CSV table of C-alpha atoms in Angstrom, one decimal:
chain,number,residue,atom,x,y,z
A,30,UNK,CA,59.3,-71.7,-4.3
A,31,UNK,CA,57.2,-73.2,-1.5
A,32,UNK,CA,55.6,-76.7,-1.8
A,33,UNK,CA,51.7,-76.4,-2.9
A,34,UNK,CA,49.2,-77.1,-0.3
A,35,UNK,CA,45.5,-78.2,-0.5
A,36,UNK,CA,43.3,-75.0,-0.3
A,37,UNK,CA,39.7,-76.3,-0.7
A,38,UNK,CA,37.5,-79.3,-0.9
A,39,UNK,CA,34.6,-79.6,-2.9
A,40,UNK,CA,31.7,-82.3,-2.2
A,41,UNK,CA,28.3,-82.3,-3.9
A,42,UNK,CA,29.2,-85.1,-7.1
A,43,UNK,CA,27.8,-88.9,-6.0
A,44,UNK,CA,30.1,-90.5,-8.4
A,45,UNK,CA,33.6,-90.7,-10.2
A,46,UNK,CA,34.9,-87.0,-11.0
A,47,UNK,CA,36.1,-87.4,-14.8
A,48,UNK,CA,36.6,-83.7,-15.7
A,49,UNK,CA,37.6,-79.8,-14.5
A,50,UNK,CA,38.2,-76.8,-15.8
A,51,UNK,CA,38.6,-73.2,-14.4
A,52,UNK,CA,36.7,-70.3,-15.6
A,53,UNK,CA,39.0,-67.9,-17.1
A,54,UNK,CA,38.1,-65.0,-14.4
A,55,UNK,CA,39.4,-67.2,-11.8
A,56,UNK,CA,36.0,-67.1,-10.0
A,57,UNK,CA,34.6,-70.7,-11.0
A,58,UNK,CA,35.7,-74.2,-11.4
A,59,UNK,CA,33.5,-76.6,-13.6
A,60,UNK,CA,33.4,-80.4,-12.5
A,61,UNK,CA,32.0,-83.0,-14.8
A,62,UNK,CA,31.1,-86.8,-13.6
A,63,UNK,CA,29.8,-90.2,-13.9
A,64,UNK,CA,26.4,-89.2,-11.6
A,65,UNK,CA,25.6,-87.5,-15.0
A,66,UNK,CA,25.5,-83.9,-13.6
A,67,UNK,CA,28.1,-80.6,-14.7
A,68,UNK,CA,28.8,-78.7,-11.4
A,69,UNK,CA,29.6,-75.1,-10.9
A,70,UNK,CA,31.6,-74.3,-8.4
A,71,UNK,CA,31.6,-70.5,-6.7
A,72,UNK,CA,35.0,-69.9,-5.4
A,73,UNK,CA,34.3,-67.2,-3.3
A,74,UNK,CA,33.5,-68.5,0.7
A,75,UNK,CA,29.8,-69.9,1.0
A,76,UNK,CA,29.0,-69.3,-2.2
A,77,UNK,CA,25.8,-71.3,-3.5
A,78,UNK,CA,26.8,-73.8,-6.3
A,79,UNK,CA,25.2,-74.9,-9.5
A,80,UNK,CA,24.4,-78.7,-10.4
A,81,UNK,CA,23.6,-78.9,-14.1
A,82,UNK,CA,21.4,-81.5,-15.0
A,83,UNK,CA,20.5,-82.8,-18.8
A,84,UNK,CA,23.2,-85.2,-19.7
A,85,UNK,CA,21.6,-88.7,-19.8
A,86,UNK,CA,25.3,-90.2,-19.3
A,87,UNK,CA,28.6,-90.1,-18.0
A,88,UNK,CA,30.2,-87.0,-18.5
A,89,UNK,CA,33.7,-87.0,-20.5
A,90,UNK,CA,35.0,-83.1,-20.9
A,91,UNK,CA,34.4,-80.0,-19.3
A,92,UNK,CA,35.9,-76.3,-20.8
A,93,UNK,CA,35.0,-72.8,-20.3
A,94,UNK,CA,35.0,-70.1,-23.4
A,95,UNK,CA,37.9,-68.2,-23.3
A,96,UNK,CA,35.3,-65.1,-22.7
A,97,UNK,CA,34.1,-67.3,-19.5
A,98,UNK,CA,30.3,-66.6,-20.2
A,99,UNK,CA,29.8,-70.4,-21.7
A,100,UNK,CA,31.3,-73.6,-20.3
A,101,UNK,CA,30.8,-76.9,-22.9
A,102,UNK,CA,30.5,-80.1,-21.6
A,103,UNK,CA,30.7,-84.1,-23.2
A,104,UNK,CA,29.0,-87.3,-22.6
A,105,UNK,CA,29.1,-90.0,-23.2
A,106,UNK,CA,25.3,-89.9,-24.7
A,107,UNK,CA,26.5,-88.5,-27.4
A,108,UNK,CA,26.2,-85.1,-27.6
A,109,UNK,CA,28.0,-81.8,-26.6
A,110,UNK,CA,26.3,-79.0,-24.4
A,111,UNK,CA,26.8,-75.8,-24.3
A,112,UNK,CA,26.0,-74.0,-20.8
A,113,UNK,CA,25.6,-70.4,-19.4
A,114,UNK,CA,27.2,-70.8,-16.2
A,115,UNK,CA,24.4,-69.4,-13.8
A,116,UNK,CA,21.7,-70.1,-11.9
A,117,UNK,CA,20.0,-69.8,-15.4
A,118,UNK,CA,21.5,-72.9,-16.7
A,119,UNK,CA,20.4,-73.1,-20.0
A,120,UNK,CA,22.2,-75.3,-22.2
A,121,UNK,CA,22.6,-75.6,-26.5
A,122,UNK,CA,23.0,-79.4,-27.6
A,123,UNK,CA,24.8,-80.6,-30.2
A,124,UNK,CA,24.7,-84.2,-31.5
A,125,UNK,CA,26.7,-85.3,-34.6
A,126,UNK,CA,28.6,-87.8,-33.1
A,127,UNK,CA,27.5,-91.9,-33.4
A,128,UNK,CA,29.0,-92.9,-30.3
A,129,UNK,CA,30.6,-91.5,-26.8
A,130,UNK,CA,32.1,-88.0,-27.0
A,131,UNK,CA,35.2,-87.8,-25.1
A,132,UNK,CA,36.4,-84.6,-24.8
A,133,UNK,CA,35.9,-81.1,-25.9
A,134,UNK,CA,37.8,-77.4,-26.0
A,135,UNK,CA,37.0,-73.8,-27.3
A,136,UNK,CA,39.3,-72.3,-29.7
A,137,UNK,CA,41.5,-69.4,-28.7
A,138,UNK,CA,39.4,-66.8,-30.1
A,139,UNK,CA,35.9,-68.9,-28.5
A,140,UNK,CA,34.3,-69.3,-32.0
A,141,UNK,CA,35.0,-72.9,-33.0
A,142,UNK,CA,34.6,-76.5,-30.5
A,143,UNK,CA,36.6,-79.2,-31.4
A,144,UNK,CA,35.1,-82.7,-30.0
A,145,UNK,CA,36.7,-86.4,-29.9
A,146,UNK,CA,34.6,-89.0,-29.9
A,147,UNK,CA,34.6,-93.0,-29.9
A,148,UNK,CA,33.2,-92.9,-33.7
A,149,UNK,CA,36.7,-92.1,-34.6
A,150,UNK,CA,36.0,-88.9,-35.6
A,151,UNK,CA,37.3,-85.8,-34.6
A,152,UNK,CA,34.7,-82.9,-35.4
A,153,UNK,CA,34.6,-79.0,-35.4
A,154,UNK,CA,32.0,-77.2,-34.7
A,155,UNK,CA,31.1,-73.0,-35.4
A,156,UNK,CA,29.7,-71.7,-31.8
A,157,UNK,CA,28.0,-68.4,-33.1
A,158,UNK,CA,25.9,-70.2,-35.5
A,159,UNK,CA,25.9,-73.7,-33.8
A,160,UNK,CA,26.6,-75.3,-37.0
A,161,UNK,CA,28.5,-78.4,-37.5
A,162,UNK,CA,31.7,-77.6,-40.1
A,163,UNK,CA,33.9,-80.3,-40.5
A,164,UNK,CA,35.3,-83.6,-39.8
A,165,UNK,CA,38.4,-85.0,-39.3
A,166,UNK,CA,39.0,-88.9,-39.9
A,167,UNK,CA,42.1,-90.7,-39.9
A,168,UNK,CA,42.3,-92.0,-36.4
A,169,UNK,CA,41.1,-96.0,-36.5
A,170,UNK,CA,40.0,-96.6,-32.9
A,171,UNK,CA,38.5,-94.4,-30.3
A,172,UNK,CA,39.4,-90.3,-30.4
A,173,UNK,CA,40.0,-90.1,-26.6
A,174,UNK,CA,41.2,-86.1,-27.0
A,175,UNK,CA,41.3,-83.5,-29.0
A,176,UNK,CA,42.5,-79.9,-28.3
A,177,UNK,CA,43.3,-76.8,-30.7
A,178,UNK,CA,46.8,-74.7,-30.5
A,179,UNK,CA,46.6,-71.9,-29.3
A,180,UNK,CA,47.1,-69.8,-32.4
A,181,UNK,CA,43.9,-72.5,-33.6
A,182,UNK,CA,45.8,-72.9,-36.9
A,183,UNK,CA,46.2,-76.8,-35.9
A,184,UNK,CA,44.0,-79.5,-33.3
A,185,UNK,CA,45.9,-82.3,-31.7
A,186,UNK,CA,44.1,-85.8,-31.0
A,187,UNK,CA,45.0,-88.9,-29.8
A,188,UNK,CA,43.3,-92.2,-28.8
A,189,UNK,CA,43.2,-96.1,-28.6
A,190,UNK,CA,45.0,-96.4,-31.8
A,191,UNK,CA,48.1,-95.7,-30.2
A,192,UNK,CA,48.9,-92.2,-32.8
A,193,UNK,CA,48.6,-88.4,-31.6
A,194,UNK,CA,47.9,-87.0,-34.8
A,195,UNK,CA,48.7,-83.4,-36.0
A,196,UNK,CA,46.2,-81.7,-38.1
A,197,UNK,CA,45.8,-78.6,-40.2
A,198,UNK,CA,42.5,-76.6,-39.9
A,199,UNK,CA,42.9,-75.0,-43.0
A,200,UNK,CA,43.4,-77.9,-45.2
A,201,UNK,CA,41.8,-80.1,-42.9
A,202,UNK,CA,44.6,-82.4,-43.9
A,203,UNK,CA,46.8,-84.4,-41.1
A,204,UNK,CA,49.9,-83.6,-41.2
A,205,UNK,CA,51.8,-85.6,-38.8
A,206,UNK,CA,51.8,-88.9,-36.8
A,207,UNK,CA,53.3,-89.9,-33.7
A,208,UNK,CA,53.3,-93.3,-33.0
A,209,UNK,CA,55.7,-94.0,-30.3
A,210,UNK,CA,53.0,-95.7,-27.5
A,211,UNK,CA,53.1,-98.7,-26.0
A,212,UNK,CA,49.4,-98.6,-25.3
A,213,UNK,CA,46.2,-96.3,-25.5
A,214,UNK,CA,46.7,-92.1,-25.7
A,215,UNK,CA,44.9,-91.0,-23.3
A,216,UNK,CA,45.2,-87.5,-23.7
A,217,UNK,CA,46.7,-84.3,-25.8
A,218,UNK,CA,47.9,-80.7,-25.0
A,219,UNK,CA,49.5,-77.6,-26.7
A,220,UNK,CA,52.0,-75.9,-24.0
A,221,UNK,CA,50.7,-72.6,-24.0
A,222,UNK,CA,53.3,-71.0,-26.8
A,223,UNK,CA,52.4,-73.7,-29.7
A,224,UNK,CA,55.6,-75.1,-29.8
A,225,UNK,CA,55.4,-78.4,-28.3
A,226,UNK,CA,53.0,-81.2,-28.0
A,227,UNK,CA,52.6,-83.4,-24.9
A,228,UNK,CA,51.1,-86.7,-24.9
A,229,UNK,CA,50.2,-89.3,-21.7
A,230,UNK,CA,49.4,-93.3,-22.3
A,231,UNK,CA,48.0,-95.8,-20.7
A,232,UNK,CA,51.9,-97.2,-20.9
A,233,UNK,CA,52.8,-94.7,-17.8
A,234,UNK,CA,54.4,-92.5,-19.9
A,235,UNK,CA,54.6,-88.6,-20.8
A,236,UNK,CA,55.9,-87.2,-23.8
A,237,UNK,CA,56.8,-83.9,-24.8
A,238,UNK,CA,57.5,-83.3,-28.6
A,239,UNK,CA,58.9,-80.2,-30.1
A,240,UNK,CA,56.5,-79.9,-33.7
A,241,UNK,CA,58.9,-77.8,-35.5
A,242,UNK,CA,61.1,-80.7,-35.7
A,243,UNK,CA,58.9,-83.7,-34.8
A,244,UNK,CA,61.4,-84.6,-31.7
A,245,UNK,CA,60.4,-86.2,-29.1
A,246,UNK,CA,62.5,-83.8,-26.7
A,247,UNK,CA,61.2,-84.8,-23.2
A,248,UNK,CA,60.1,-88.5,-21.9
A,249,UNK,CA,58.5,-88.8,-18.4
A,250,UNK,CA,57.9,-92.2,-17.2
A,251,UNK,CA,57.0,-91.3,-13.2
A,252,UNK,CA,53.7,-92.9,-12.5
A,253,UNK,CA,53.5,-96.4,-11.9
A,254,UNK,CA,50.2,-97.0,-14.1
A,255,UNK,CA,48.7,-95.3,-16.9
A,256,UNK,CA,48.5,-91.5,-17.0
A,257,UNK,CA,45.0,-90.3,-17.4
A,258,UNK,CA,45.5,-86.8,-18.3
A,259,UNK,CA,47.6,-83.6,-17.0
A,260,UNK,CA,48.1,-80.0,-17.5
A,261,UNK,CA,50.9,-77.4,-18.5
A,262,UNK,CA,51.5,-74.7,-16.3
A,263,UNK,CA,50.6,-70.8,-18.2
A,264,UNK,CA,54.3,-70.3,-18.1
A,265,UNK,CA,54.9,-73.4,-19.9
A,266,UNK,CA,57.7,-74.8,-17.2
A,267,UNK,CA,55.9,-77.1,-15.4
A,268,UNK,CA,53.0,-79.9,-15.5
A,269,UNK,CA,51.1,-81.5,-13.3
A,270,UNK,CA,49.7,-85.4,-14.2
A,271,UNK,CA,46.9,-87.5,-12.9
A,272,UNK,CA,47.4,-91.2,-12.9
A,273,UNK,CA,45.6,-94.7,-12.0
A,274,UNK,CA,48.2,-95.0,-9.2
A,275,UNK,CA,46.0,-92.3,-7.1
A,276,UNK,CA,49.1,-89.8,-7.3
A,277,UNK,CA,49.4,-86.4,-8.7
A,278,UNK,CA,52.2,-85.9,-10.1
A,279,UNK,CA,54.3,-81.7,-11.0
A,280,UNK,CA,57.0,-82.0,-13.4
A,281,UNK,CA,59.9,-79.3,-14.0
A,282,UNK,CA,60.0,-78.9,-17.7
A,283,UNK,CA,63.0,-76.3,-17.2
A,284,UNK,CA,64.9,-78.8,-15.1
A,285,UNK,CA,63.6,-82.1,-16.6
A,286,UNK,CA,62.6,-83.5,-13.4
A,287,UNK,CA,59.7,-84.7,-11.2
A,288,UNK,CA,59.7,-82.4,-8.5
A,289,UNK,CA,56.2,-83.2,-6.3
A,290,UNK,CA,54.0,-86.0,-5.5
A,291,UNK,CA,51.2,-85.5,-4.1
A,292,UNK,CA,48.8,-88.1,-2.0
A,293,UNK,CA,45.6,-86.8,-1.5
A,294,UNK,CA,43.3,-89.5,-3.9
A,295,UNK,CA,41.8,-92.6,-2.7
A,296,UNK,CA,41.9,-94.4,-6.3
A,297,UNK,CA,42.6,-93.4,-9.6
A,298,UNK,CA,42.8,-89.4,-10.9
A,299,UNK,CA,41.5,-88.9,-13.5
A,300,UNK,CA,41.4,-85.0,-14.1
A,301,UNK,CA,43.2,-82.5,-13.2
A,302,UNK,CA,43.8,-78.6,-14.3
A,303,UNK,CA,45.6,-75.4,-13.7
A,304,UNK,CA,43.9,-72.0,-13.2
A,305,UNK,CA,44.2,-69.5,-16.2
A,306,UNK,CA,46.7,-67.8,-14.2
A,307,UNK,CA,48.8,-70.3,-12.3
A,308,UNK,CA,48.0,-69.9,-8.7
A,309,UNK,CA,45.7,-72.7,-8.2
A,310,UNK,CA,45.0,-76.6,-10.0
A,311,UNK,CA,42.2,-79.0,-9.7
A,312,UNK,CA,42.1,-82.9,-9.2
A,313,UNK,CA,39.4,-84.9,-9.0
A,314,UNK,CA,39.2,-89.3,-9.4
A,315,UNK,CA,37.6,-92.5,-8.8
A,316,UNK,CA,37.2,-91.1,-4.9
A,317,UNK,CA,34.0,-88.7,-6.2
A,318,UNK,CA,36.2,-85.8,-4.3
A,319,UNK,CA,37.1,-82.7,-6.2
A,320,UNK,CA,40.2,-81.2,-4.3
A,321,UNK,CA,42.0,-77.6,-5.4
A,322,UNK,CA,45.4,-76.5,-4.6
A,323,UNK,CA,47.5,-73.7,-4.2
A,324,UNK,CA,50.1,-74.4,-6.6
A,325,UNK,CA,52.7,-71.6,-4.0
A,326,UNK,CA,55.3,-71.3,-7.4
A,327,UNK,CA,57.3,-68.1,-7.7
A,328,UNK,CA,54.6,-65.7,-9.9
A,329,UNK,CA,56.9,-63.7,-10.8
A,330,UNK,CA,59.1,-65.7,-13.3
A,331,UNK,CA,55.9,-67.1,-15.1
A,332,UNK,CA,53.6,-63.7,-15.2
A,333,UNK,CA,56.6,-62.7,-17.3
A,334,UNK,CA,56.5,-65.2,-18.9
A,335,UNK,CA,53.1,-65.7,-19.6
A,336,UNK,CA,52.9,-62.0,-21.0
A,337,UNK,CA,55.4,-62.7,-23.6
A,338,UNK,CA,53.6,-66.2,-24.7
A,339,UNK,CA,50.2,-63.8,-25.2
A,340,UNK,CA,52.3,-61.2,-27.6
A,341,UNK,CA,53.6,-64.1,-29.8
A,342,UNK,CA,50.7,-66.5,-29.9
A,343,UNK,CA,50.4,-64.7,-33.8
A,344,UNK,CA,50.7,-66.0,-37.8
A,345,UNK,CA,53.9,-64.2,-37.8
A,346,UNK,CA,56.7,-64.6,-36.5
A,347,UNK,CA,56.8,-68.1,-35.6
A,348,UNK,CA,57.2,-68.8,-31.7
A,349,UNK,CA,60.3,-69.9,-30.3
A,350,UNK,CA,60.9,-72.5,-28.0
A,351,UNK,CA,61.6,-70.8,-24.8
A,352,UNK,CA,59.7,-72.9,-22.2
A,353,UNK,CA,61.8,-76.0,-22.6
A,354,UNK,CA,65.5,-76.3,-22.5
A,355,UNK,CA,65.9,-80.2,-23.0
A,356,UNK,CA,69.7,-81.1,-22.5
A,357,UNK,CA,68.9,-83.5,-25.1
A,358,UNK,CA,66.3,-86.3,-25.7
A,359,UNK,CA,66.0,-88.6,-22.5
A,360,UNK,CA,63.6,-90.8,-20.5
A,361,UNK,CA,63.2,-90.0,-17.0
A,362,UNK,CA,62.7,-92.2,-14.4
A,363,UNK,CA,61.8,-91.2,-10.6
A,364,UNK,CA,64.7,-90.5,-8.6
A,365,UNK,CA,65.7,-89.6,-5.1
A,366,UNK,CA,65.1,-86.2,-3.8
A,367,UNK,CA,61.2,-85.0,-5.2
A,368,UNK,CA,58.7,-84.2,-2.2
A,369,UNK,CA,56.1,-86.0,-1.0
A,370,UNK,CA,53.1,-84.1,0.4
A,371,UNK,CA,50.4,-85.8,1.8
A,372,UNK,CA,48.1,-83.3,2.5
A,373,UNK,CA,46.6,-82.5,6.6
A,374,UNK,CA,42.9,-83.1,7.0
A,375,UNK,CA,40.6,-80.3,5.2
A,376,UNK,CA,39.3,-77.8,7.4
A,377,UNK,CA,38.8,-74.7,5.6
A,378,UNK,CA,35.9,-76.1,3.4
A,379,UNK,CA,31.7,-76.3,3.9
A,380,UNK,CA,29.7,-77.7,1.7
A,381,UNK,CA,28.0,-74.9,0.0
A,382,UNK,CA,24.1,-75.1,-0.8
A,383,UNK,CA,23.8,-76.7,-4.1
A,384,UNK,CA,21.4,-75.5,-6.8
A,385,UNK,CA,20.1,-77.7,-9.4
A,386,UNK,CA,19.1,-76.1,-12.9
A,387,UNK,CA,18.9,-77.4,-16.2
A,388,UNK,CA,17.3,-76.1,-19.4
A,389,UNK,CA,17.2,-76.5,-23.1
A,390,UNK,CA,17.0,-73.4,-25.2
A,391,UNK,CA,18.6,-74.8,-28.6
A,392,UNK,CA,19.6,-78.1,-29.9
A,393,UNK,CA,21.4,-79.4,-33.2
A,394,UNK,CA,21.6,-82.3,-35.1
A,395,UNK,CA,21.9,-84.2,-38.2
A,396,UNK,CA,18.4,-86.0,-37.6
A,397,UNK,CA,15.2,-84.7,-36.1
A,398,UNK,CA,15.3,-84.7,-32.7
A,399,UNK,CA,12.0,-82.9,-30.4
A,400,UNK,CA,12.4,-82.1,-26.4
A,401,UNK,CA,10.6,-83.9,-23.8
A,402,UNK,CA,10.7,-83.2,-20.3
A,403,UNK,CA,12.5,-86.3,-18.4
A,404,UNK,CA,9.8,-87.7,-16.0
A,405,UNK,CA,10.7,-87.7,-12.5
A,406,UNK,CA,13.2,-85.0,-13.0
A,407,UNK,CA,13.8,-81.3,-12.5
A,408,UNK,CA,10.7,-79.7,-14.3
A,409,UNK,CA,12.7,-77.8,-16.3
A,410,UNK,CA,15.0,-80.5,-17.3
A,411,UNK,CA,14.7,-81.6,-20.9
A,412,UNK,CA,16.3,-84.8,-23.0
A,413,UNK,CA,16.6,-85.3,-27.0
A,414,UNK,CA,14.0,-88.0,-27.8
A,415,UNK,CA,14.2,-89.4,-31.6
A,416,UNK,CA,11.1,-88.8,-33.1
């Protein structure tokens, strides 16, 4: 295993980077941000890339249809947009939400968005028919993240009421409640055979529950502030974490251990995200850079892996746990002996011509809403105007 090493550099947002996501054919990264825009990155070399405009506000959540050909993003102005990635860059609205939505993710099978917002709610959504379907409404602060297994029979969320809740989306019914947080959490994950939960707070901490048993089986506390979000490896064995101490963070699941820092933030991270296939991750902060890395693990051990995660991720049988061995239920603290990589300048990245496109072709909402073209921008960018 040789230590990952920062492959590109991506410049083109003017403010905070809040979200990232990779397209599944490994061809595209999406970056969402505070400067209001969703950009598309090309990943092959001078490759033009896309700057979506339409959002009237920060954006919260970025994530690309497991088919690839639609990448949804979140605002904070309150609605949900659903994008072809291309030069075309039209874009589907939703609004149901009464305040800031935080995050949002595709089912497995692509045909159902789950959204968080700060109205409480958690709400799922049908993508074929863009209709609203349900709502979900036990949390009693702000929904900071909400993400579907991968089998889709349950979501997770969590937020500033200090629970990651379980639910059922069959019943609709919440079925569990963690509550162990010393602060705000900040964000929720399935690892990628629906056994286990993780969870990061605002109190420094990652968790890692097992939801067969409700254990709380693993217990990171490596960052020295709050944890703003991470990401499970395919194979399940590792994760990587973003924090407000400007470090990134890759944790051995297998071995229970942090394994890497990495230095290359000026200020808090706030995203970051593995490739559908392991071989790269995304960061991206407070700095306005979006950096990607090679993560350099042995592929062999977690292609295997990953097959075998894909042939159980059905009804029946139930998985196994086979991704994490806890010894038994402890709280780990940095010790001597991880690696520190501060990474050398970046010289293998331009900045590639940027194309801004931006397009309204369908919007819905619970009240009547027309389209208006936003003076002073791109012609073809549009806005929702109340009527």
């Amino acid at each position: 295993m040789e230590d990952p090493t920062l492959e590109r550099h991506f410049k083109g947002h003017k403010d905070v980077i809040s979200c990232a996501d990779f397209n599944p054919n490994n061809k595209q990264l999406a970056t969402g941000s505070c400067d209001k825009s969703l950009m598309i990155w090309n990943l092959a070399p001078k490759a033009r890339a896309f700057r979506f405009v339409g959002h009237t506000d920060v954006i919260t959540g970025v994530n690309f249809a497991p088919s690839g050909s639609m990448v949804a993003s979140s605002s904070r102005d309150q609605t949900v947009r659903l994008w072809t990635p291309s030069i075309k860059g039209e874009s589907t609205v939703f609004k149901a939400h009464t305040a800031s939505v935080r995050s949002v993710h595709f089912s497995r099978d692509g045909q159902r968005l789950v959204t968080a917002s700060d109205d409480k709610s958690v709400k799922v959504w049908g993508v074929e028919r863009k209709k609203f379907l349900y709502s979900l409404n036990r949390h009693t602060n702000w929904v900071r993240c909400a993400r579907f297994s991968p089998d889709g029979r349950l979501i997770a969320s969590c937020g500033d009421d200090r629970t990651v809740r379980l639910w059922d989306t069959s019943s609709h019914q919440c079925i569990n409640i963690f509550t162990d947080y010393g602060g705000s959490a900040t964000f929720v994950d399935f690892n990628s055979s629906g056994t286990c939960i993780a969870s990061s707070g605002a109190d420094n901490t990652i968790k890692i529950w097992d939801i067969r048993t409700n254990k709380l089986i693993q217990h990171y506390k490596v960052h020295n502030a709050g944890v703003n979000c991470f990401s499970f490896h395919p194979s399940g064995n590792y994760l990587i974490s973003g924090s407000s101490d400007s470090t990134i963070k890759i944790l051995d699941l297998l071995e229970g251990r942090l394994i890497y820092t990495l230095h290359g933030h000026k200020g808090p991270v706030l995203t970051v995200m593995f490739s559908r296939d392991g071989d790269l991750f995304a960061s991206g902060g407070a700095d306005s850079q979006v950096l990607m890395w090679k993560t350099n693990f042995d592929s062999l051990n977690y292609r295997e892996l990953l097959s075998r995660h894909s042939k159980r991720v059905t009804p029946d049988p139930p998985p196994h746990l086979m991704d994490i061995y806890p010894r038994s239920h402890h709280r780990h603290h940095p010790q001597n002996g991880t690696v520190e990589i501060n990474p050398v300048a970046d010289t293998q990245s331009t900045d590639p011509q940027v194309v801004e496109v931006g397009r309204v072709v369908f919007s819905t909402t619970w009240m009547p809403f027309q389209l208006q073209p936003i003076s002073g921008k791109h012609p073809h960018t549009h806005t929702l105007r109340t009527i």
